[in-house]
């Protein structure tokens, strides 16, 4: 049982490292999507000096989002 837990933690750690590398080794933060927010408004808020389209792609990659929908209360990792 202990070996399975250790293996699971290793997998999570390597997945997190891979996700970080996909966003140019930047620091990530967790946010909670507010009612009415979209990926565009989130991208513009969290990184206003960068083109929102690039930030949206990073958010989608970090959170394994295929479409463009986010939901109020959803927890997202953002660059």
PDB file of C-alpha atoms in Angstrom:
ATOM      1  CA  UNK A   1       0.000   0.000   0.000  1.00  0.00           C
ATOM      2  CA  UNK A   2       2.835   2.368   0.870  1.00  0.00           C
ATOM      3  CA  UNK A   3       4.539   1.616  -2.442  1.00  0.00           C
ATOM      4  CA  UNK A   4       1.354   2.466  -4.347  1.00  0.00           C
ATOM      5  CA  UNK A   5       1.029   5.776  -2.490  1.00  0.00           C
ATOM      6  CA  UNK A   6       4.651   6.677  -3.177  1.00  0.00           C
ATOM      7  CA  UNK A   7       4.251   5.795  -6.860  1.00  0.00           C
ATOM      8  CA  UNK A   8       1.102   7.952  -7.089  1.00  0.00           C
ATOM      9  CA  UNK A   9       2.859  10.932  -5.516  1.00  0.00           C
ATOM     10  CA  UNK A  10       5.771  10.536  -7.934  1.00  0.00           C
ATOM     11  CA  UNK A  11       3.348  10.597 -10.871  1.00  0.00           C
ATOM     12  CA  UNK A  12       1.667  13.743  -9.579  1.00  0.00           C
ATOM     13  CA  UNK A  13       5.021  15.461  -9.049  1.00  0.00           C
ATOM     14  CA  UNK A  14       6.231  14.660 -12.554  1.00  0.00           C
ATOM     15  CA  UNK A  15       2.922  15.769 -14.075  1.00  0.00           C
ATOM     16  CA  UNK A  16       3.191  19.096 -12.243  1.00  0.00           C
ATOM     17  CA  UNK A  17       6.751  19.558 -13.442  1.00  0.00           C
ATOM     18  CA  UNK A  18       5.692  18.861 -17.024  1.00  0.00           C
ATOM     19  CA  UNK A  19       2.844  21.382 -16.788  1.00  0.00           C
ATOM     20  CA  UNK A  20       5.244  23.999 -15.434  1.00  0.00           C
ATOM     21  CA  UNK A  21       7.629  23.449 -18.331  1.00  0.00           C
ATOM     22  CA  UNK A  22       4.821  24.007 -20.817  1.00  0.00           C
ATOM     23  CA  UNK A  23       4.388  27.554 -19.513  1.00  0.00           C
ATOM     24  CA  UNK A  24       8.029  28.585 -19.815  1.00  0.00           C
ATOM     25  CA  UNK A  25       8.847  27.606 -16.225  1.00  0.00           C
ATOM     26  CA  UNK A  26       6.668  30.413 -14.880  1.00  0.00           C
ATOM     27  CA  UNK A  27       5.126  30.418 -11.437  1.00  0.00           C
ATOM     28  CA  UNK A  28       1.497  29.322 -11.296  1.00  0.00           C
ATOM     29  CA  UNK A  29      -1.293  30.471  -9.006  1.00  0.00           C
ATOM     30  CA  UNK A  30      -4.690  28.961  -8.251  1.00  0.00           C
ATOM     31  CA  UNK A  31      -7.779  31.063  -8.819  1.00  0.00           C
ATOM     32  CA  UNK A  32     -11.500  30.384  -8.468  1.00  0.00           C
ATOM     33  CA  UNK A  33     -13.601  31.390 -11.469  1.00  0.00           C
ATOM     34  CA  UNK A  34     -16.136  34.072 -10.515  1.00  0.00           C
ATOM     35  CA  UNK A  35     -19.647  34.206 -12.002  1.00  0.00           C
ATOM     36  CA  UNK A  36     -19.554  35.725 -15.488  1.00  0.00           C
ATOM     37  CA  UNK A  37     -15.818  35.265 -16.003  1.00  0.00           C
ATOM     38  CA  UNK A  38     -14.435  33.850 -19.232  1.00  0.00           C
ATOM     39  CA  UNK A  39     -10.984  32.615 -20.169  1.00  0.00           C
ATOM     40  CA  UNK A  40     -10.451  35.981 -21.865  1.00  0.00           C
ATOM     41  CA  UNK A  41     -11.315  38.054 -18.775  1.00  0.00           C
ATOM     42  CA  UNK A  42      -9.229  35.772 -16.560  1.00  0.00           C
ATOM     43  CA  UNK A  43      -6.243  36.010 -18.923  1.00  0.00           C
ATOM     44  CA  UNK A  44      -6.508  39.800 -19.090  1.00  0.00           C
ATOM     45  CA  UNK A  45      -6.726  40.024 -15.290  1.00  0.00           C
ATOM     46  CA  UNK A  46      -3.898  37.671 -14.328  1.00  0.00           C
ATOM     47  CA  UNK A  47      -1.377  38.789 -16.946  1.00  0.00           C
ATOM     48  CA  UNK A  48      -2.473  42.119 -18.476  1.00  0.00           C
ATOM     49  CA  UNK A  49       0.859  42.856 -20.177  1.00  0.00           C
ATOM     50  CA  UNK A  50       0.695  39.741 -22.397  1.00  0.00           C
ATOM     51  CA  UNK A  51      -1.676  39.039 -25.304  1.00  0.00           C
ATOM     52  CA  UNK A  52      -4.699  37.290 -23.724  1.00  0.00           C
ATOM     53  CA  UNK A  53      -4.670  34.639 -26.469  1.00  0.00           C
ATOM     54  CA  UNK A  54      -1.239  33.424 -25.341  1.00  0.00           C
ATOM     55  CA  UNK A  55      -2.285  33.411 -21.685  1.00  0.00           C
ATOM     56  CA  UNK A  56      -5.478  31.505 -22.558  1.00  0.00           C
ATOM     57  CA  UNK A  57      -3.410  28.817 -24.279  1.00  0.00           C
ATOM     58  CA  UNK A  58      -1.235  28.528 -21.151  1.00  0.00           C
ATOM     59  CA  UNK A  59      -4.316  28.298 -18.898  1.00  0.00           C
ATOM     60  CA  UNK A  60      -5.851  25.634 -21.139  1.00  0.00           C
ATOM     61  CA  UNK A  61      -2.623  23.602 -21.141  1.00  0.00           C
ATOM     62  CA  UNK A  62      -2.153  23.854 -17.373  1.00  0.00           C
ATOM     63  CA  UNK A  63      -5.722  22.745 -16.685  1.00  0.00           C
ATOM     64  CA  UNK A  64      -6.181  20.311 -19.593  1.00  0.00           C
ATOM     65  CA  UNK A  65      -9.102  22.316 -20.991  1.00  0.00           C
ATOM     66  CA  UNK A  66     -10.029  21.491 -24.580  1.00  0.00           C
ATOM     67  CA  UNK A  67     -12.866  23.940 -25.161  1.00  0.00           C
ATOM     68  CA  UNK A  68     -13.326  27.500 -24.024  1.00  0.00           C
ATOM     69  CA  UNK A  69     -15.852  27.031 -21.230  1.00  0.00           C
ATOM     70  CA  UNK A  70     -15.095  27.689 -17.573  1.00  0.00           C
ATOM     71  CA  UNK A  71     -17.609  27.606 -14.766  1.00  0.00           C
ATOM     72  CA  UNK A  72     -18.195  29.705 -11.653  1.00  0.00           C
ATOM     73  CA  UNK A  73     -16.487  27.996  -8.736  1.00  0.00           C
ATOM     74  CA  UNK A  74     -14.029  26.111 -10.955  1.00  0.00           C
ATOM     75  CA  UNK A  75     -10.461  26.134  -9.624  1.00  0.00           C
ATOM     76  CA  UNK A  76      -7.849  26.917 -12.264  1.00  0.00           C
ATOM     77  CA  UNK A  77      -4.081  27.114 -12.340  1.00  0.00           C
ATOM     78  CA  UNK A  78      -2.972  30.329 -14.035  1.00  0.00           C
ATOM     79  CA  UNK A  79       0.479  31.531 -15.088  1.00  0.00           C
TER      80      UNK A  79
END
